[in-house]
PDB file of C-alpha atoms in Angstrom:
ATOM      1  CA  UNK Z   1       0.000   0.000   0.000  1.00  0.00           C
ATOM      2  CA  UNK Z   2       1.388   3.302  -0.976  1.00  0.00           C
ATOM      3  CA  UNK Z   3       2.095   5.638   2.009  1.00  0.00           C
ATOM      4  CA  UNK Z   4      -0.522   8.793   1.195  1.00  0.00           C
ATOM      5  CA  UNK Z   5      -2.867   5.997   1.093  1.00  0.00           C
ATOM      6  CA  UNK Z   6      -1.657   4.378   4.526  1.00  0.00           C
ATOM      7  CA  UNK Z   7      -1.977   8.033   6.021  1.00  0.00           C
ATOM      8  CA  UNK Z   8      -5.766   8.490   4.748  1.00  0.00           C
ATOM      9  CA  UNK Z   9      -6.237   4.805   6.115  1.00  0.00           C
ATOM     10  CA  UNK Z  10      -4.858   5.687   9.498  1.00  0.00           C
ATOM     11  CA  UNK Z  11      -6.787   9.051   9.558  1.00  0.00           C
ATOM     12  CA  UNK Z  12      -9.894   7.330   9.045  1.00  0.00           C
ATOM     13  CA  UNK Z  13      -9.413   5.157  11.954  1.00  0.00           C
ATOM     14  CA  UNK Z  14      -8.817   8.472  13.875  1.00  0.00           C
ATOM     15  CA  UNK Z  15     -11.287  10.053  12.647  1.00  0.00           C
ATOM     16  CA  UNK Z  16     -13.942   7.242  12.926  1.00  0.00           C
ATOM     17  CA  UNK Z  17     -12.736   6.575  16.622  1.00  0.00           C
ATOM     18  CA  UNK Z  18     -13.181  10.221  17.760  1.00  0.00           C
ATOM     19  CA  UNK Z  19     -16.962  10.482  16.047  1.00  0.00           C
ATOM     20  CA  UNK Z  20     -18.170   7.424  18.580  1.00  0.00           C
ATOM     21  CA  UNK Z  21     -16.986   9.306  21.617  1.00  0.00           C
ATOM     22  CA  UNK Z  22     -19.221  12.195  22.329  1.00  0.00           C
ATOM     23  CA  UNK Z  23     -21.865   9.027  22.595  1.00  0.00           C
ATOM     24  CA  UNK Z  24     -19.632   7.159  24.747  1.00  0.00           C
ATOM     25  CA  UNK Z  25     -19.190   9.734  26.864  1.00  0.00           C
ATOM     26  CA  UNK Z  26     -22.880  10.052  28.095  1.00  0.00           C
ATOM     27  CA  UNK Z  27     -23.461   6.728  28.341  1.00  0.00           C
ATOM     28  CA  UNK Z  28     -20.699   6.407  31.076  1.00  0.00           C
ATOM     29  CA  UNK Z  29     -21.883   9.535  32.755  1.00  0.00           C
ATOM     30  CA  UNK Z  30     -25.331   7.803  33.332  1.00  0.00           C
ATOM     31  CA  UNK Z  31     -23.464   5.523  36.406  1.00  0.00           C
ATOM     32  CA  UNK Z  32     -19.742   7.307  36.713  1.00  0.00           C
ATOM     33  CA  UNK Z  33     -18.931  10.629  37.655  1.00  0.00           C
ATOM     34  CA  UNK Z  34     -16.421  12.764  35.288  1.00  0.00           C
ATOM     35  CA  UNK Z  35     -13.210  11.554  37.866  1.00  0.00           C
ATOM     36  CA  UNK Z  36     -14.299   7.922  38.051  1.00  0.00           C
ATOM     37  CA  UNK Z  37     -14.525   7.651  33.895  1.00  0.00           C
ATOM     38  CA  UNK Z  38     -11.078   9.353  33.675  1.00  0.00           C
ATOM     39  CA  UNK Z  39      -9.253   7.526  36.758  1.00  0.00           C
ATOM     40  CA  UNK Z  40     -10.619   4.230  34.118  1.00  0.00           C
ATOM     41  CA  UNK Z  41      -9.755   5.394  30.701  1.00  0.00           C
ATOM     42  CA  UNK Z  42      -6.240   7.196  31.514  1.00  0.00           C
ATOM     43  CA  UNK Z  43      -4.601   3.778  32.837  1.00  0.00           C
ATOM     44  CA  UNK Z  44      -6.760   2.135  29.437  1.00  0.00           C
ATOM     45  CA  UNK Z  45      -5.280   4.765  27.459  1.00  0.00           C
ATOM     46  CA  UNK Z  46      -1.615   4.306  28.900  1.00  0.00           C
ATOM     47  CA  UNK Z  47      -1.929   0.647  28.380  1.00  0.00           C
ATOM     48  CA  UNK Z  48      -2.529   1.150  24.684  1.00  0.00           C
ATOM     49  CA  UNK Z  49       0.369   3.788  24.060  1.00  0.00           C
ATOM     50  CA  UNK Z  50       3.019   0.695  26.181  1.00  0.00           C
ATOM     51  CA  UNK Z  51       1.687  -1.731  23.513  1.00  0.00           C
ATOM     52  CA  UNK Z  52       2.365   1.083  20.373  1.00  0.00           C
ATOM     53  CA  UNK Z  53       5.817   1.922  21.997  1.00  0.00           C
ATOM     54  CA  UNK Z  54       6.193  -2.069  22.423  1.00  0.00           C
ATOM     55  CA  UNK Z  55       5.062  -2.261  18.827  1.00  0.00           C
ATOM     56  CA  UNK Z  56       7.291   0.118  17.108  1.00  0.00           C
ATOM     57  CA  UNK Z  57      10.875  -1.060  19.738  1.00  0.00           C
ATOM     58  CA  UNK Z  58      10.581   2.581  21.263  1.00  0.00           C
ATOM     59  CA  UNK Z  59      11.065   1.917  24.501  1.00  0.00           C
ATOM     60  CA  UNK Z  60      14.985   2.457  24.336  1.00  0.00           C
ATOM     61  CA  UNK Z  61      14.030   5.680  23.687  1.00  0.00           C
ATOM     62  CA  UNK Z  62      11.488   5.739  27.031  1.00  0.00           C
ATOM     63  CA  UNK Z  63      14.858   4.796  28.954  1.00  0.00           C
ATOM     64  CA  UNK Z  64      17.175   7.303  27.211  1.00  0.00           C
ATOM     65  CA  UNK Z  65      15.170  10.768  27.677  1.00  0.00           C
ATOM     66  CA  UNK Z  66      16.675  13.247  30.555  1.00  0.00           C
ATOM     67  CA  UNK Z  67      15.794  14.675  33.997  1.00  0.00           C
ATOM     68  CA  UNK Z  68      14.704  17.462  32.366  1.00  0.00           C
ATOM     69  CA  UNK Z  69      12.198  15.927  29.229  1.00  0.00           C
ATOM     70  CA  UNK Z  70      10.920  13.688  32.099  1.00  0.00           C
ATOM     71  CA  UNK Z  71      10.154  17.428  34.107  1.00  0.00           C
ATOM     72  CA  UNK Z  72       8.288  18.559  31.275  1.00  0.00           C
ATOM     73  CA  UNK Z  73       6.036  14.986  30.495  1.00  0.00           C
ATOM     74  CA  UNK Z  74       5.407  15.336  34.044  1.00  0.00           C
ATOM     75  CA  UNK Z  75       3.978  19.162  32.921  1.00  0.00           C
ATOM     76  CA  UNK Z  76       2.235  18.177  30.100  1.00  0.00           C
ATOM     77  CA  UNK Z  77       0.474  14.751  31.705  1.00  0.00           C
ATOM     78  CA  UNK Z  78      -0.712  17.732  34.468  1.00  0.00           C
ATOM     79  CA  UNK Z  79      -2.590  18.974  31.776  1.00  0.00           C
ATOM     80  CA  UNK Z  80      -3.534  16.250  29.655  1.00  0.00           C
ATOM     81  CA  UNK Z  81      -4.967  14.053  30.534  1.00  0.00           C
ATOM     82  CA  UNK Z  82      -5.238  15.035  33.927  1.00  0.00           C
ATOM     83  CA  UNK Z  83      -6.858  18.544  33.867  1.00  0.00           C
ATOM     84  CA  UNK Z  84      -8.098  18.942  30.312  1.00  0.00           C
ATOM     85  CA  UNK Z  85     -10.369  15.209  30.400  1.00  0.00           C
ATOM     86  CA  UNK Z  86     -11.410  16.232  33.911  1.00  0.00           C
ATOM     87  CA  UNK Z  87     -13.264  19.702  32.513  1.00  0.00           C
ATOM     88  CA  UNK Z  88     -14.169  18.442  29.172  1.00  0.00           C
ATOM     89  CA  UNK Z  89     -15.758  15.085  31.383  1.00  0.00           C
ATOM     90  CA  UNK Z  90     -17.200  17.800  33.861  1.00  0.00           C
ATOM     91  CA  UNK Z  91     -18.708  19.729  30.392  1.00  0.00           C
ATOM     92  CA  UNK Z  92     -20.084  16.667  29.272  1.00  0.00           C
ATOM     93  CA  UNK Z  93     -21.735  16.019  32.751  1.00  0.00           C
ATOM     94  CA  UNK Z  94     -23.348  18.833  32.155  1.00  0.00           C
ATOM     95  CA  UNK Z  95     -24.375  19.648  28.551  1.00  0.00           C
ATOM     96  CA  UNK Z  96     -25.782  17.806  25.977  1.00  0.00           C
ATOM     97  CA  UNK Z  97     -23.008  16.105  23.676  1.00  0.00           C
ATOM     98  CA  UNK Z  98     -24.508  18.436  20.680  1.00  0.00           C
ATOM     99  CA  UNK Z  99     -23.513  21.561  22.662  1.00  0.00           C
ATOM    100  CA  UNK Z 100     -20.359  20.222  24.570  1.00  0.00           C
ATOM    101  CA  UNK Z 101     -18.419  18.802  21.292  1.00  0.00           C
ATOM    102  CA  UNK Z 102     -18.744  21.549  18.892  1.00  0.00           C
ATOM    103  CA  UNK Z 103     -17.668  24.103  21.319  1.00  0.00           C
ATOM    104  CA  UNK Z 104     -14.442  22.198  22.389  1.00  0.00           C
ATOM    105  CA  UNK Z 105     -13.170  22.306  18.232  1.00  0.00           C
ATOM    106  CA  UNK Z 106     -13.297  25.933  19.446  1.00  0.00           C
ATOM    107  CA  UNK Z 107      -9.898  25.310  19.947  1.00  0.00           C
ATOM    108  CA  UNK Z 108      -7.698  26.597  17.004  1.00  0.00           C
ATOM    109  CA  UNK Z 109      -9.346  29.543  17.292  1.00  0.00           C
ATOM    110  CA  UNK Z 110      -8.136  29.491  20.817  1.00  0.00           C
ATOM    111  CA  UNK Z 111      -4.450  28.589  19.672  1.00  0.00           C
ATOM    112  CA  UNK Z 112      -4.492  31.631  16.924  1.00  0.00           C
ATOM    113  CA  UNK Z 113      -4.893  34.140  19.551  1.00  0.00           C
ATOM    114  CA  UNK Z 114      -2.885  32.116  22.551  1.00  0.00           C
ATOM    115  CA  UNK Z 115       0.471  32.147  19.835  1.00  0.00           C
ATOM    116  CA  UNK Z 116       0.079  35.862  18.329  1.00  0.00           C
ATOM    117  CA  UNK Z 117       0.067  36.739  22.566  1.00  0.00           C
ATOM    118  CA  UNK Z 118       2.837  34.648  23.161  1.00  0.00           C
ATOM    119  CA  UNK Z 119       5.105  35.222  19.785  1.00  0.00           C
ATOM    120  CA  UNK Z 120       4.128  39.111  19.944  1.00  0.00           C
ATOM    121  CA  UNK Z 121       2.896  39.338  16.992  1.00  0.00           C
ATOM    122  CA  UNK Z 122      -0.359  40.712  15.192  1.00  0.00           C
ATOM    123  CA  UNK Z 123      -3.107  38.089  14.018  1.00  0.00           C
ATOM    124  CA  UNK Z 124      -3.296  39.191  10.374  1.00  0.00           C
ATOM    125  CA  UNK Z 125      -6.871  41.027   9.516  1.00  0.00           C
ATOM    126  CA  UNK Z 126      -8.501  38.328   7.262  1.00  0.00           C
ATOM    127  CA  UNK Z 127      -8.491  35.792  10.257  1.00  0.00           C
ATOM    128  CA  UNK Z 128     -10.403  37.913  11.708  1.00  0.00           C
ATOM    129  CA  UNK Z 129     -13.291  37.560   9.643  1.00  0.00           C
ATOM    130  CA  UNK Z 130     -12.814  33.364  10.121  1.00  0.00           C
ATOM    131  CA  UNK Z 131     -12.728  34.086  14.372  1.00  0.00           C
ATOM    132  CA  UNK Z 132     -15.668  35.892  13.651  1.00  0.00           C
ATOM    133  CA  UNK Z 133     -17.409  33.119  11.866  1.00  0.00           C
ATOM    134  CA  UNK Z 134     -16.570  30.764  14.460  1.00  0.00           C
ATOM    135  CA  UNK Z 135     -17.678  32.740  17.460  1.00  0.00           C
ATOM    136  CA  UNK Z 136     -20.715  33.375  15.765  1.00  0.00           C
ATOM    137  CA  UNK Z 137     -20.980  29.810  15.174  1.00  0.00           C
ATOM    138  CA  UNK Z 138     -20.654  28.909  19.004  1.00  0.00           C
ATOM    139  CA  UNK Z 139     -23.013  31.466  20.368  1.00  0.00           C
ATOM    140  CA  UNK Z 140     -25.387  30.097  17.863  1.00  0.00           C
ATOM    141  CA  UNK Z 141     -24.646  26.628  19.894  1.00  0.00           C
ATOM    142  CA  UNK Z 142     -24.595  28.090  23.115  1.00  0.00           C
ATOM    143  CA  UNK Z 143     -28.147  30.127  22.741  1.00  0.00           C
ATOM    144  CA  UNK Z 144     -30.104  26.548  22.493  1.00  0.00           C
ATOM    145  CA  UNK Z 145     -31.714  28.303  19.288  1.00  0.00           C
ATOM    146  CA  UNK Z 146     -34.617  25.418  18.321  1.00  0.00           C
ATOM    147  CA  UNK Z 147     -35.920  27.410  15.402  1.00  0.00           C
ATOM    148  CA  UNK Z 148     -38.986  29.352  17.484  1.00  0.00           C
ATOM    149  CA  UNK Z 149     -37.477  30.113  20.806  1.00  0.00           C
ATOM    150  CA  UNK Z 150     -34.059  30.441  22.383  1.00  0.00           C
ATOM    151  CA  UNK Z 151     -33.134  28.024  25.635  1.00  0.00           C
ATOM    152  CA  UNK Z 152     -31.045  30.597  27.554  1.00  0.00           C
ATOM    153  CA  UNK Z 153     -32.564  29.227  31.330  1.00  0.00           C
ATOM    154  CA  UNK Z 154     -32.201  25.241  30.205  1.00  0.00           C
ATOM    155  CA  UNK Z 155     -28.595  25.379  29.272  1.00  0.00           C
ATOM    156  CA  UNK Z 156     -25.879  25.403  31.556  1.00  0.00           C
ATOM    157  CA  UNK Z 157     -24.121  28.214  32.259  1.00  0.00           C
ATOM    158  CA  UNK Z 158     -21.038  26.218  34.161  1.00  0.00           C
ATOM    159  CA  UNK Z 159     -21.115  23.859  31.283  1.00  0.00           C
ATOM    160  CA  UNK Z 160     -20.580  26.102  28.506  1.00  0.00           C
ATOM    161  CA  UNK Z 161     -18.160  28.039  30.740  1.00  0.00           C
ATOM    162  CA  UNK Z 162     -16.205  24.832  30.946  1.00  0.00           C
ATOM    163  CA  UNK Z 163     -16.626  23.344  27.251  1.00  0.00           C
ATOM    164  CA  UNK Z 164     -14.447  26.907  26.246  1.00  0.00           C
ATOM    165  CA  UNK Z 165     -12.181  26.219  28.836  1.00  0.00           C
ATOM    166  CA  UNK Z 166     -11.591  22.763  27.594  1.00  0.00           C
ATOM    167  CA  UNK Z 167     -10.943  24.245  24.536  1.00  0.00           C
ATOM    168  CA  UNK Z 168      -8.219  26.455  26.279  1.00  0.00           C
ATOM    169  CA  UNK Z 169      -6.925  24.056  27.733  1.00  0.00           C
ATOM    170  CA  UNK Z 170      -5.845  21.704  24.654  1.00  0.00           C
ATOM    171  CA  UNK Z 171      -4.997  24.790  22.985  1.00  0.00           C
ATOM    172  CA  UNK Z 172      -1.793  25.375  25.593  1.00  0.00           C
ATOM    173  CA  UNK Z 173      -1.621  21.974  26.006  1.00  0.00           C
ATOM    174  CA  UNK Z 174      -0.552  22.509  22.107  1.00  0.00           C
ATOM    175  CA  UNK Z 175       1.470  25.264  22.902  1.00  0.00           C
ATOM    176  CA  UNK Z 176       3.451  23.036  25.568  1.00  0.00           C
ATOM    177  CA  UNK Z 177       3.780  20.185  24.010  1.00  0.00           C
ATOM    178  CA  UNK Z 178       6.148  21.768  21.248  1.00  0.00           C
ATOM    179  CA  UNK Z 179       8.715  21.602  24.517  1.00  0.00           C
ATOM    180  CA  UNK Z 180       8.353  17.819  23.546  1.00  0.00           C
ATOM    181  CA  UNK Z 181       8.754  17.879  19.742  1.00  0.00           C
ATOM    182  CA  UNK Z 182      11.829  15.759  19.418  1.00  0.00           C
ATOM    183  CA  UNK Z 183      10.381  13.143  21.108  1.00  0.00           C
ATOM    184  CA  UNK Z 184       8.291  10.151  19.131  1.00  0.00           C
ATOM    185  CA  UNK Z 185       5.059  11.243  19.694  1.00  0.00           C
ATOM    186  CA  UNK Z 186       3.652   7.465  20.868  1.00  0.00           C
ATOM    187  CA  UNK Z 187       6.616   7.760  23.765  1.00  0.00           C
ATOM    188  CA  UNK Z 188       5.377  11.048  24.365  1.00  0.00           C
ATOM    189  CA  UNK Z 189       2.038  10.436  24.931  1.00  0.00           C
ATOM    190  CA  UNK Z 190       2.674   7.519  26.817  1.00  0.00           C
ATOM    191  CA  UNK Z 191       4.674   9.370  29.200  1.00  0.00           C
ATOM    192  CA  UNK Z 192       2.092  12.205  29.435  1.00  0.00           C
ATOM    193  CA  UNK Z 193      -0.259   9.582  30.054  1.00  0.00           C
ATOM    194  CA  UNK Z 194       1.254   7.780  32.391  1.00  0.00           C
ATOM    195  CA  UNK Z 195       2.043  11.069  34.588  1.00  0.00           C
ATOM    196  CA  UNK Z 196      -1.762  11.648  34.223  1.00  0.00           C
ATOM    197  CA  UNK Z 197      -2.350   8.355  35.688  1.00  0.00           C
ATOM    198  CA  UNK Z 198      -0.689   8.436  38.738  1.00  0.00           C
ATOM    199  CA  UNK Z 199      -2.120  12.588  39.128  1.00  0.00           C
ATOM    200  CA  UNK Z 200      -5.454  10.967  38.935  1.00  0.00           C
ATOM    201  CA  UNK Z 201      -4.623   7.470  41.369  1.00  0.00           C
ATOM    202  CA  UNK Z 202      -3.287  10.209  43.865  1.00  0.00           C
ATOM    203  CA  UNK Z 203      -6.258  11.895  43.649  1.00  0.00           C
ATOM    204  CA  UNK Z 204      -8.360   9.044  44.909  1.00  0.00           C
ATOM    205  CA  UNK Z 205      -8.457  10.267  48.291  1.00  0.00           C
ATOM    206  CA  UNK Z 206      -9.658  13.671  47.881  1.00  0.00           C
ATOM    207  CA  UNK Z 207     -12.506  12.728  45.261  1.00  0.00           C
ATOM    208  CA  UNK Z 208     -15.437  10.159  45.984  1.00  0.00           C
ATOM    209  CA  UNK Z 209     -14.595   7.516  44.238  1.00  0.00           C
ATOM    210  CA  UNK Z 210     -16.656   3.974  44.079  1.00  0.00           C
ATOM    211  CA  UNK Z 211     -16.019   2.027  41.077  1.00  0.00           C
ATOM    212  CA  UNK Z 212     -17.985  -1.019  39.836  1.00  0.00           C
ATOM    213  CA  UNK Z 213     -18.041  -3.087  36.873  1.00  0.00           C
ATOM    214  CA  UNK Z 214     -21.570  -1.766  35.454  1.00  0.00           C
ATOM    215  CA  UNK Z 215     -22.355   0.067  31.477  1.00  0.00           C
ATOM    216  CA  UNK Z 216     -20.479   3.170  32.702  1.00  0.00           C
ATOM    217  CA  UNK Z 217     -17.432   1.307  33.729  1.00  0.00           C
ATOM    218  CA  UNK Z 218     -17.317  -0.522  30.425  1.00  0.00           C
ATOM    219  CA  UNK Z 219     -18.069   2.661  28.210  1.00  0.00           C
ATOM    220  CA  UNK Z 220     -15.154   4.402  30.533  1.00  0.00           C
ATOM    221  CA  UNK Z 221     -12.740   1.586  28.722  1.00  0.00           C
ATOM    222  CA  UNK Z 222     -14.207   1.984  25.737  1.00  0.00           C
ATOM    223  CA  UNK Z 223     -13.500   6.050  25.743  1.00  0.00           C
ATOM    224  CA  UNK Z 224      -9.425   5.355  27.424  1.00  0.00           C
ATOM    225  CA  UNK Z 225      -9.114   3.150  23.613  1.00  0.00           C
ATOM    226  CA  UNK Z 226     -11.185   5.006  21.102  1.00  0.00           C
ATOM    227  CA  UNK Z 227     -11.105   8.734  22.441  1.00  0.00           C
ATOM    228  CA  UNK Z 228      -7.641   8.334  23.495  1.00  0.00           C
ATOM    229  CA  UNK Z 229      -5.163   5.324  23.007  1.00  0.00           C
ATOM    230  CA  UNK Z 230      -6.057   4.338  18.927  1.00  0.00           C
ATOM    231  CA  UNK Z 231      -7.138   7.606  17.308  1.00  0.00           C
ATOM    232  CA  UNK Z 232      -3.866   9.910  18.547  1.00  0.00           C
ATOM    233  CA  UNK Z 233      -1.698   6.563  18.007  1.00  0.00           C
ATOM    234  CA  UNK Z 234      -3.193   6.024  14.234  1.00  0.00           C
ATOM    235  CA  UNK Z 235      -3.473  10.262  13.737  1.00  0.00           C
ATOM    236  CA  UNK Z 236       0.220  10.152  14.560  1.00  0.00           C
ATOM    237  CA  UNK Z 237       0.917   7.298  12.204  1.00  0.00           C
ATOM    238  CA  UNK Z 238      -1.086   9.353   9.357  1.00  0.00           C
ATOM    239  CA  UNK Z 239       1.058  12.505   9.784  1.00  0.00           C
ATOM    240  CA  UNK Z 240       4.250  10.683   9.418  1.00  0.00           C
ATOM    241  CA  UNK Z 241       3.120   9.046   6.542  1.00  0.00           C
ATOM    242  CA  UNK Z 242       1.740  11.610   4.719  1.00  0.00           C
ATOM    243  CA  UNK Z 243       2.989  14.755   2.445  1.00  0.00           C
ATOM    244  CA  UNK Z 244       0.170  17.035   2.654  1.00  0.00           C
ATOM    245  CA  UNK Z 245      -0.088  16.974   6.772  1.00  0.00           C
ATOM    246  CA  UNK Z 246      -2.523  19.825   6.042  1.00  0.00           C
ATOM    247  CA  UNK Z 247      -5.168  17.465   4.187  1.00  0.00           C
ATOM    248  CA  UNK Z 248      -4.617  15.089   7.345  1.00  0.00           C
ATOM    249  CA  UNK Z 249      -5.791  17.805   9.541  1.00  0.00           C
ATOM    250  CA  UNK Z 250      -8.860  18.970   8.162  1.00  0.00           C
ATOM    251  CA  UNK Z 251      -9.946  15.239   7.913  1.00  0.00           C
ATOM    252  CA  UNK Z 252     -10.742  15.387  11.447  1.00  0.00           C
ATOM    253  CA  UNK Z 253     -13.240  18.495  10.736  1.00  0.00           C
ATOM    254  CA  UNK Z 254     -15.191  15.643   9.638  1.00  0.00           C
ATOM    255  CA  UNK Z 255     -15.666  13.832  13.217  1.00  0.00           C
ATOM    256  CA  UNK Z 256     -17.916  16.320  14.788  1.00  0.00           C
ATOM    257  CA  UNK Z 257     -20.439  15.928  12.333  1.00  0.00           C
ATOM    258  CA  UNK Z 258     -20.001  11.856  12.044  1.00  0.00           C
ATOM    259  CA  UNK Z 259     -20.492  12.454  15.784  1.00  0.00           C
ATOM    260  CA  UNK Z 260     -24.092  14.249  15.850  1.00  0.00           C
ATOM    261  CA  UNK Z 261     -25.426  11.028  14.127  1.00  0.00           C
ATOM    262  CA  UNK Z 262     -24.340   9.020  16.780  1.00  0.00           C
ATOM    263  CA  UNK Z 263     -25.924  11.042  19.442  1.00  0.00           C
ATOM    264  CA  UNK Z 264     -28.726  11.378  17.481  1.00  0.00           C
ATOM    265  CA  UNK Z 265     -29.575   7.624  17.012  1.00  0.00           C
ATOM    266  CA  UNK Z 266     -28.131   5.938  20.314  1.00  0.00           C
ATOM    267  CA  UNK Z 267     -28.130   9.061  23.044  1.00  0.00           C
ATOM    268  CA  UNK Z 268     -31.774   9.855  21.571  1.00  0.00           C
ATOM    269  CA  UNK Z 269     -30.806  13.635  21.482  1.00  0.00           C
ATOM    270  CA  UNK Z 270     -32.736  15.534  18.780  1.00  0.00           C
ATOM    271  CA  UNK Z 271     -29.966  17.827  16.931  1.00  0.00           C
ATOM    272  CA  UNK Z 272     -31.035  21.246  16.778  1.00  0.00           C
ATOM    273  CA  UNK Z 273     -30.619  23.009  13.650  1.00  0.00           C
ATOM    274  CA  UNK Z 274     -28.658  25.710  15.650  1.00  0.00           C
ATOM    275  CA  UNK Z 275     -26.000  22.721  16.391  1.00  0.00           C
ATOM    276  CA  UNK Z 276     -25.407  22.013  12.667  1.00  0.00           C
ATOM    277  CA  UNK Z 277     -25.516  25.358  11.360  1.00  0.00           C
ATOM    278  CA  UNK Z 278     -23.267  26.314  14.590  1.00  0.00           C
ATOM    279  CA  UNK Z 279     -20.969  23.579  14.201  1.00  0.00           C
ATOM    280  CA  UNK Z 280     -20.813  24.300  10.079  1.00  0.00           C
ATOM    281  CA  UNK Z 281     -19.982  28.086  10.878  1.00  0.00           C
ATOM    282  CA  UNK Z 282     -17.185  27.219  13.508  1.00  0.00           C
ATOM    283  CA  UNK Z 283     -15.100  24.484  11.496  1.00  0.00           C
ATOM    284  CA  UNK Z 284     -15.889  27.135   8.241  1.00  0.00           C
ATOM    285  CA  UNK Z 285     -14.126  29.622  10.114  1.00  0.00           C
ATOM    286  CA  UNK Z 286     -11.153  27.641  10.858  1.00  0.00           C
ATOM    287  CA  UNK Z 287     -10.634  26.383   7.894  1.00  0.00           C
ATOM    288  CA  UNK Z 288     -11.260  30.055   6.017  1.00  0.00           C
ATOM    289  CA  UNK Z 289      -8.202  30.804   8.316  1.00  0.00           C
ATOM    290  CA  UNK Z 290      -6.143  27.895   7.057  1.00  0.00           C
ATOM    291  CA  UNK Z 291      -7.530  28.442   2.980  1.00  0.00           C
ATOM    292  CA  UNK Z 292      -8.594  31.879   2.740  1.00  0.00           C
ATOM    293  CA  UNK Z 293      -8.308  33.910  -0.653  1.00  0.00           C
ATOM    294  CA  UNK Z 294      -6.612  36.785   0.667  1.00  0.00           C
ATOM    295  CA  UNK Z 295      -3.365  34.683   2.803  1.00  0.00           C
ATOM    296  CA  UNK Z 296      -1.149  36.177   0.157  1.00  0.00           C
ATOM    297  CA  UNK Z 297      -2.246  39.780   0.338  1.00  0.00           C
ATOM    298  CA  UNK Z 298      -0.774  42.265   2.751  1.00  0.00           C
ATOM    299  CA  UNK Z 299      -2.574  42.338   6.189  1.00  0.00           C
TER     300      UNK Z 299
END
């Protein structure tokens, strides 16, 4: 098999993986709370990454890194998975998938502003017009629009609050991770993952915890392989095989949508129109700021 081809293949499996999520998220929900589901998938996740690192004779490279990349894995696991799962989770908890997902691909809109802040420089005036579209496409989300009325009182304030931060938060968990660039990404994440584990083990005593093998337990497995373990394994597989990384990336535009039939048809949530055109407007926006017709003109 020719390598673009492998690298569609293995996007696919990403991408496919990451659209059953959102689902598998509420389902666990229904008998775990946000902690419990992570403090199962992390260690799920973690186990997958060991067998990828096993896979591809990495681990020489596990045993070589230095006090100081070990320091900064310990950083990054801190924030993912440890932080950023336990807000998105929390989100989830407390919106409906439709509203919690499309908000969270708020993200590179996030990372735009986060890196011309950072790298002091200015964000050139046509992405402006694609943040705009975006924003507008998440307060279109956020209102609960149904076509008649708006649902202001029934939607969570906390939530949304939250499902931006999550956002945020995998934005500088971006930002971070470049600290980590020379590092094979499977070793990398299962460092970061394994840090995250033993944040979240330690954490046992401060949060209730009372696990039990029920649907929520099995769907918090189920989200540790297919939210975590396979799709950034396989997504990092596509990007090293490919030559257009770009075309790789907007594949997973394509997830969030997959995703609202899923919720549709097992959660039983009725989609609002506001969610699709909301969700159309903010991955629009993005990618106006990645393909726009004026990236060559003066800003």
């Amino acid at each position: 098999m020719k390598q673009p081809t492998k690298a569609i293949m293995y996007a696919a499996i990403a991408v496919i993986s990451w659209s059953t999520v959102a689902t598998a998220f509420k389902i666990a929900l229904r008998e775990v709370s946000y902690y419990e589901m992570l403090l199962i998938a992390s260690p799920v996740a973690t186990f997958v990454f060991a067998i990828a690192v096993t896979v591809r004779k990495q681990w020489s490279a596990v045993t070589q890194l230095s006090g100081k990349q070990w320091i900064s894995f310990a950083l990054t696991g801190l924030l993912n998975p440890f932080i950023y799962y336990l807000i998105l989770f929390k989100a989830y908890d407390l919106l409906p998938a439709q509203i919690a997902q499309p908000i969270n691909c708020m993200w590179p809109v996030v990372l735009l502003v986060m890196l011309a802040v950072m790298n002091r420089q200015k964000i050139p005036k046509f992405k402006y017009l694609g943040m705009f579209i975006s924003l507008v496409g998440m307060f279109l989300i956020s209102s609960g629009f149904t076509g008649s009325s708006f649902r202001y009182g029934e939607i969570s304030v906390p939530g949304l609050a939250l499902a931006f931060f999550s956002a945020f938060l995998w934005a500088l968990f971006w930002v971070v991770n470049r600290m980590n660039s020379a590092t094979d990404s499977t070793v990398a994440l299962f460092i970061s993952f394994l840090f995250g584990t033993v944040y979240l083990v330690a954490g046992i005593p401060f949060a209730d915890v009372h696990l039990s093998v029920n649907q929520g337990f099995i769907a918090s497995i189920y989200v540790g392989i297919f939210e975590m373990g396979i799709p950034f394994t396989f997504f990092g597989l596509a990007l090293r095989k490919t030559n257009n990384p770009t075309l790789i990336n907007q594949l997973c535009f394509l997830f969030p949508f997959i995703s609202l039939i899923f919720i549709h048809f097992i959660l039983g949530e009725n989609i609002q129109a506001s969610t699709v055109t909301g969700l159309f407007l903010i991955v629009s926006g993005i990618i106006f700021n990645e393909y726009n017709f004026f990236k060559h003109t003066p800003s």
